[in-house]
XYZ file of C-alpha atoms in Angstrom:
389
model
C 88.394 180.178 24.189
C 85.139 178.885 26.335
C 82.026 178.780 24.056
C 79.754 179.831 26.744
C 75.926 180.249 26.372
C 73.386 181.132 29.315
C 71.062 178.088 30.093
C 68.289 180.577 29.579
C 67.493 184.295 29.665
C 66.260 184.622 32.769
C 69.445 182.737 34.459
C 71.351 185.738 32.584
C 69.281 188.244 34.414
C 69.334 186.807 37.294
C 72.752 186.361 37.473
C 73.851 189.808 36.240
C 71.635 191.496 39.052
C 72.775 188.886 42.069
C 76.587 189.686 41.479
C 76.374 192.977 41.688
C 74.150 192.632 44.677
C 76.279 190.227 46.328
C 79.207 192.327 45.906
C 77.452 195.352 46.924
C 76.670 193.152 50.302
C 79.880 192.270 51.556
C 81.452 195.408 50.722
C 78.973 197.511 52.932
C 78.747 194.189 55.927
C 83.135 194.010 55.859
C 82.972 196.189 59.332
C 80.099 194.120 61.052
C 81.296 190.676 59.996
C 84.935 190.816 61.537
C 86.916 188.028 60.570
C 89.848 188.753 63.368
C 86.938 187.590 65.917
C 86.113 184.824 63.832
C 89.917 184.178 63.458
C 89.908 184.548 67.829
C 87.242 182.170 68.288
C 87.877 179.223 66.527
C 92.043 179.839 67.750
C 93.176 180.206 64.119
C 95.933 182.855 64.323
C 98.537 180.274 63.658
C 96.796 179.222 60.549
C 95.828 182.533 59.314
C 99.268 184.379 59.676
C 101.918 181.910 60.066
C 105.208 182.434 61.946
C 103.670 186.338 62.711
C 100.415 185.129 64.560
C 101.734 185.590 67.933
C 102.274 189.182 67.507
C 99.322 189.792 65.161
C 96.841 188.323 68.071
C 98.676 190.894 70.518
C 98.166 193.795 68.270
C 94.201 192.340 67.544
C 94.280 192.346 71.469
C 95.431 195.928 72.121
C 93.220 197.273 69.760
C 89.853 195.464 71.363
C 91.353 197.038 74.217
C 91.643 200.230 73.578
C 88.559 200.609 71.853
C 85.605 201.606 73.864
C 82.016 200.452 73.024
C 82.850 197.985 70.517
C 82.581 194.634 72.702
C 84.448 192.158 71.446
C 84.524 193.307 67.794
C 87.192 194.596 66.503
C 85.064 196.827 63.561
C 88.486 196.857 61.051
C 88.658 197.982 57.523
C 89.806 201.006 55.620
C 86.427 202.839 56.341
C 87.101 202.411 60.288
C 90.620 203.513 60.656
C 89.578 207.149 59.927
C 87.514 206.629 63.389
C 90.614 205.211 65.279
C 92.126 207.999 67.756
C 95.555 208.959 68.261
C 98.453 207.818 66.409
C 99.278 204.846 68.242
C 95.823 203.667 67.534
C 95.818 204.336 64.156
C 99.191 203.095 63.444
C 98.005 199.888 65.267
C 94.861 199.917 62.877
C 96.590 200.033 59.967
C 98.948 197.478 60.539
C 96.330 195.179 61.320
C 94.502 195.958 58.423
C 97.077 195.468 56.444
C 98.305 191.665 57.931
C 94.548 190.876 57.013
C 94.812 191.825 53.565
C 98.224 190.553 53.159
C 98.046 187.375 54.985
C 94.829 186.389 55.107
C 92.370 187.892 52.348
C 94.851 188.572 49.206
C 96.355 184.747 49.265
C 92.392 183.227 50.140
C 91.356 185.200 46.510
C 95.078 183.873 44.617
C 93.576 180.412 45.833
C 90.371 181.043 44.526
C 92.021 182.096 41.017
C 94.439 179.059 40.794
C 91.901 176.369 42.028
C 89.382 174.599 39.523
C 85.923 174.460 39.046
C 85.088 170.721 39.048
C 81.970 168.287 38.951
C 82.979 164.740 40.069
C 80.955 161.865 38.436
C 80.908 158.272 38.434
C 82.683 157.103 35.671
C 80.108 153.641 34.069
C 77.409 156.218 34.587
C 78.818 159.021 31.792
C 81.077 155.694 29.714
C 79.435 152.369 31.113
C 77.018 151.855 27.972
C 77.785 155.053 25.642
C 80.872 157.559 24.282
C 79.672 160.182 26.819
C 77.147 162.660 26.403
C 77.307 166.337 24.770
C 76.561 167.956 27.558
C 75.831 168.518 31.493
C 72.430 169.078 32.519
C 70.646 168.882 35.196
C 68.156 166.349 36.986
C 65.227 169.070 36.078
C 66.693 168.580 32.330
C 66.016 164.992 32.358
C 63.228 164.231 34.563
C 60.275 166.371 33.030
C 57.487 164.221 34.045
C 56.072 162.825 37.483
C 56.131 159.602 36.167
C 59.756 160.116 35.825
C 60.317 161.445 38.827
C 59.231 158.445 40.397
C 60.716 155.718 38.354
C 64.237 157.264 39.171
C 63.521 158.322 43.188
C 66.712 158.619 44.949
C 66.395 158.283 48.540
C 69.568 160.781 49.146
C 68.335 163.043 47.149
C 64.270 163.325 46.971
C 62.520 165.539 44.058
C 60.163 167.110 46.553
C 63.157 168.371 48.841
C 65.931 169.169 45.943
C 63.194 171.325 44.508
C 63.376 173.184 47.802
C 66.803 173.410 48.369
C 67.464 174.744 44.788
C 64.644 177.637 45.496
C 66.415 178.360 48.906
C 69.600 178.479 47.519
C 68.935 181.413 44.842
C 67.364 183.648 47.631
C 70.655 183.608 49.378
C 71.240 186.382 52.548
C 69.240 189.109 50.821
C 65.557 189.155 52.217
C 63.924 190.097 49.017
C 65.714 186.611 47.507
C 62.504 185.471 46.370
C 61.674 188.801 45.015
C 64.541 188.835 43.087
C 63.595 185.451 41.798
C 60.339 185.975 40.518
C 61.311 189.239 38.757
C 63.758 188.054 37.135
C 61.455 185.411 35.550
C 62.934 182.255 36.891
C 60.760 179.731 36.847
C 61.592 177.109 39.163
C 59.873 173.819 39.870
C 57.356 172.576 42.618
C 57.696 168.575 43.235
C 54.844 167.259 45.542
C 55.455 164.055 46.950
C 52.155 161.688 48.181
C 51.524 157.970 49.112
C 48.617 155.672 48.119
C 47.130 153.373 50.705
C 49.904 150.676 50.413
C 51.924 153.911 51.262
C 53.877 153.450 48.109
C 55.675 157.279 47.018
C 55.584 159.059 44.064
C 56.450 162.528 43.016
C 54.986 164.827 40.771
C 55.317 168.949 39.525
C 52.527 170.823 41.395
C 52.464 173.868 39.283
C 50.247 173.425 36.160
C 50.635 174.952 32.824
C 47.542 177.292 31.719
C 45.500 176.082 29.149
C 42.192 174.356 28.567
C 43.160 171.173 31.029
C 46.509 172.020 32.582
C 48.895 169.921 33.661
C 51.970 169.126 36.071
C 55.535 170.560 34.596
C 58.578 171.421 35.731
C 58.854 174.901 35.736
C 61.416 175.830 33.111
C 63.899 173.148 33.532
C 67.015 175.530 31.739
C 66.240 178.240 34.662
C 67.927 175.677 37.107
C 71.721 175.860 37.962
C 74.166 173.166 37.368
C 76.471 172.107 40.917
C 79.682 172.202 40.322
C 82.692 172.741 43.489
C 85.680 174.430 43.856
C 88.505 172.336 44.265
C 90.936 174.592 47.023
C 92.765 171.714 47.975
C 93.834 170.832 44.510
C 92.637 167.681 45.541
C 93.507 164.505 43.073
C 90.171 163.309 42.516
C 88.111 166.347 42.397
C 86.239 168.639 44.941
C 84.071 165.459 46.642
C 84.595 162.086 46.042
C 81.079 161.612 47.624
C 79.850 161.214 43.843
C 82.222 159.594 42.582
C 85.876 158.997 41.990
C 86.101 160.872 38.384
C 85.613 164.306 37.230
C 84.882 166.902 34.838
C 87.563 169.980 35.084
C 85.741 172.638 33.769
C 87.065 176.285 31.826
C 88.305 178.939 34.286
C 85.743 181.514 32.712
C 82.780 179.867 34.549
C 84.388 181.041 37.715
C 83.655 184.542 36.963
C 79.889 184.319 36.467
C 79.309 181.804 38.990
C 77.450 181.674 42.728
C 79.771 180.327 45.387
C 78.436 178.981 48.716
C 80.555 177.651 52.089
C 79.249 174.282 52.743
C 76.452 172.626 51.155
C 73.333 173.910 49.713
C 71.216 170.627 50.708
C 71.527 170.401 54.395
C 70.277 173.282 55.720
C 66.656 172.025 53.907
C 66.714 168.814 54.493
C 66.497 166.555 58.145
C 65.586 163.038 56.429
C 62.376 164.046 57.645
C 59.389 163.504 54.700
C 59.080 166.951 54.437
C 61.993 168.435 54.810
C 63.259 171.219 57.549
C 60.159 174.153 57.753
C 61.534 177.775 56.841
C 61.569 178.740 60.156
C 64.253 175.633 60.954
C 66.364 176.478 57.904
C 69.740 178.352 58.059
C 70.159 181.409 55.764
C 72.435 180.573 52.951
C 75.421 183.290 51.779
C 75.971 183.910 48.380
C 79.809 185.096 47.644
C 81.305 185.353 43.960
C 84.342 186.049 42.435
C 85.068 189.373 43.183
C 84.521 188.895 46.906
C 85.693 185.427 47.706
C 88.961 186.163 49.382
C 87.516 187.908 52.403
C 83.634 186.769 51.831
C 83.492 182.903 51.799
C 84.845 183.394 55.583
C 82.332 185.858 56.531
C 79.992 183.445 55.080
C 80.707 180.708 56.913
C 80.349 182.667 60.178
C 76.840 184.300 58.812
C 76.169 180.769 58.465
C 77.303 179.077 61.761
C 76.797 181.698 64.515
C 77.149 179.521 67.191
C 80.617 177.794 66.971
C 80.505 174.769 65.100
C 83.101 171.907 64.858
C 82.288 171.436 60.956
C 82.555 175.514 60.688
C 86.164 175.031 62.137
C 87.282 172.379 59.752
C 86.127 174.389 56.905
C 87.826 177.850 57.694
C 91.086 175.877 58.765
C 90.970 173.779 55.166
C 90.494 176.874 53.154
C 93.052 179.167 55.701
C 95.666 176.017 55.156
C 94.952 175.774 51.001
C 95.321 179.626 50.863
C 98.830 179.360 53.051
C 99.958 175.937 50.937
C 99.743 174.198 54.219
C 99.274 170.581 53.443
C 99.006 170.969 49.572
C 97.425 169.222 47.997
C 94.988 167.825 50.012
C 93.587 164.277 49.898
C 90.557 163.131 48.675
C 87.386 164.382 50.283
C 83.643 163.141 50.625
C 82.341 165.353 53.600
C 79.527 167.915 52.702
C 80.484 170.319 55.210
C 84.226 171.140 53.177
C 82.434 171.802 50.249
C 82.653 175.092 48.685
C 79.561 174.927 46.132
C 79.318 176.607 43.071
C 75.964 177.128 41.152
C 76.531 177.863 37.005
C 73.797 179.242 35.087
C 75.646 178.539 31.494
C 75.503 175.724 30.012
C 78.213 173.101 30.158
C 79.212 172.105 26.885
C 81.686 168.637 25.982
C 83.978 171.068 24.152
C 87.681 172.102 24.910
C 86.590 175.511 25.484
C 84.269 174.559 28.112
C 85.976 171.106 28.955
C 89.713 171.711 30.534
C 90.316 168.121 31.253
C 88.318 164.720 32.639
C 89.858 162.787 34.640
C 88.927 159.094 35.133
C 90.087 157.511 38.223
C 90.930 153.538 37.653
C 88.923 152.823 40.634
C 86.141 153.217 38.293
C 87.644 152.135 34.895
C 89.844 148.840 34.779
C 91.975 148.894 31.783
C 90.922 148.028 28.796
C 86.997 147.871 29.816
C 84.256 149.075 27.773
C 84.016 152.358 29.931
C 87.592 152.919 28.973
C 87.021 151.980 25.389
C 83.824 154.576 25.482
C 85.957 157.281 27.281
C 88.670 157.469 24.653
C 86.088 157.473 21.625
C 84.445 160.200 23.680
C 87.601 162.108 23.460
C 88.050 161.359 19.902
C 84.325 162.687 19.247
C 84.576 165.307 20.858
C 88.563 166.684 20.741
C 88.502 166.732 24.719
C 91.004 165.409 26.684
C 90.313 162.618 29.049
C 93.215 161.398 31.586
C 92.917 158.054 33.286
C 94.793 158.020 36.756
């Protein structure tokens, strides 16, 4: 049984009221965001349906077709077919409603149920000097000061810009995002970056407490959600090797309460630029959860990437193959853009009931080192069960 606790009240409101909106989202925007055009345009029938694609895409064709006023769209879903005239065209409708659901959105949500939840690590960085640690957090848990911030500046991954891209994130499609935000009491940080006359950086918060002489802080560090990914592919090292060869396997109960996002939540803030990408150059992200990932995180990427993108393609056509057990499982993966983030507000607890498994790759942990040594009293410590591979 997963011991779960919220990382703060406000992440429990907020959450409670976004999944409900989210859901309420994609089940009213199903007709506008048609995923047999999306399907058309990146040429994914034989993906998406198998040895019936041929015939589906004739079908998809007649209907578009038929229908007058509609463009290119085919507007499908079990509110539409009531519009459809004549029998023919309704028969037509509802057999290509149905190939959607059976084919396409029903085995995209079995994937979603039977994939993990996993954060990949580097494994001398959790067992190189200590028996692990007793729980996840975040950067915002463990950098609370500007001095801090500075000492520990990551060039990938600046303070000023992460701060932006975690803000940008939360808002998600809806246009009162930041709205929703603030009245749910999240308190997120502000990181200013500046540079002296040598032009040497540092980083501080730039929202003060109150009080007699405020000063910089961080917001309320627990507000902040914890990255994790889900691993479609059932790939052997994790979601993204990109940080690291080892990973954490985490409870299948976080799924449910969880924010899911196509793609990364970093690049559509950040152009290596000092400042980052203004709001008027950032993409929209698209919040999907549980409940609506089998038809959503498709619809999402397209909301995403209107204009037909190469790194859309790969995406839709890794999660269409997983879904179909084309290719299973996948191999190991560092690219951003096949990412399928997911943002936990609970806290992440080294317990079996929030712990399913971690997996050390040998890459990272010779036999018989100390960070092997560390990893099994870790287990011990703890009761969770670490696999080396």
């Amino acid at each position: 049984m997963a011991e779960f606790e919220w990382r703060s009240a406000a992440a429990q409101t907020f959450v409670g009221g976004q999944i409900t909106r989210i859901d309420g989202y994609w089940q009213s925007n199903v007709l506008g965001a048609n995923i047999f055009d999306l399907i058309e345009e990146y040429d994914l029938w034989s993906v998406a349906f198998g040895g019936r694609a041929g015939k589906i895409r004739d079908k998809w064709k007649t209907m578009v077709a038929q229908r007058t006023g509609s463009g290119s769209l085919l507007r499908l879903g079990k509110a539409a077919l009531s519009n459809l005239k004549g029998k023919n065209e309704i028969k037509l409708g509802t057999e290509l409603f149905d190939a959607l659901k059976q084919d396409v959105v029903m085995p995209m949500q079995d994937m979603f149920n039977r994939s993990s939840l996993t954060i990949n690590f580097k494994a001398d960085g959790w067992f190189g000097s200590q028996a692990g640690f007793d729980s996840y957090t975040t950067m915002w848990d463990r950098k609370t000061t500007g001095t801090v911030l500075t000492n520990t500046a990551d060039a990938q991954n600046p303070a000023h810009i992460r701060a932006k891209a975690d803000r940008w994130a939360l808002y998600g499609q809806f246009d009162s995002g930041k709205d929703q935000v603030q009245k749910a009491g999240l308190q997120m940080p502000h990181v200013k970056r500046t540079q002296d006359a040598s032009y040497k950086e540092s980083w501080d918060y730039s929202k003060g407490k109150t009080g007699a002489r405020p000063q910089p802080a961080p917001g309320a560090p627990a507000d902040n959600q914890i990255f994790a990914a889900l691993n479609y592919g059932s790939r052997p090292n994790g979601s993204s090797t990109r940080y690291g060869m080892s990973h954490f396997e985490l409870a299948e109960a976080y799924k449910k309460q969880a924010i899911f996002f196509a793609m990364d939540t970093f690049t559509p803030v950040y152009d290596g630029s000092t400042t980052g990408k203004a709001k008027a150059q950032r993409s929209k992200l698209y919040q999907v959860s549980a409940g609506s990932f089998g038809g959503a995180i498709l619809l999402a990427i397209k909301s995403q990437n209107p204009a037909k993108t190469a790194n859309a393609g790969a995406l839709l056509q890794e999660l269409l193959e997983s879904a179909r057990g084309v290719g299973m499982p996948k191999g190991n993966e560092n690219k951003e853009h096949l990412l399928v983030e997911a943002h936990i507000f609970q806290k992440i607890k080294m317990t079996p009931g929030n712990i399913k498994c971690v997996r050390i790759a040998r890459s990272e942990c010779p036999q018989g080192s100390q960070i092997e040594k560390n990893a099994r009293a870790f287990a011990a410590r703890t009761g969770v069960r670490v696999e080396f591979g």
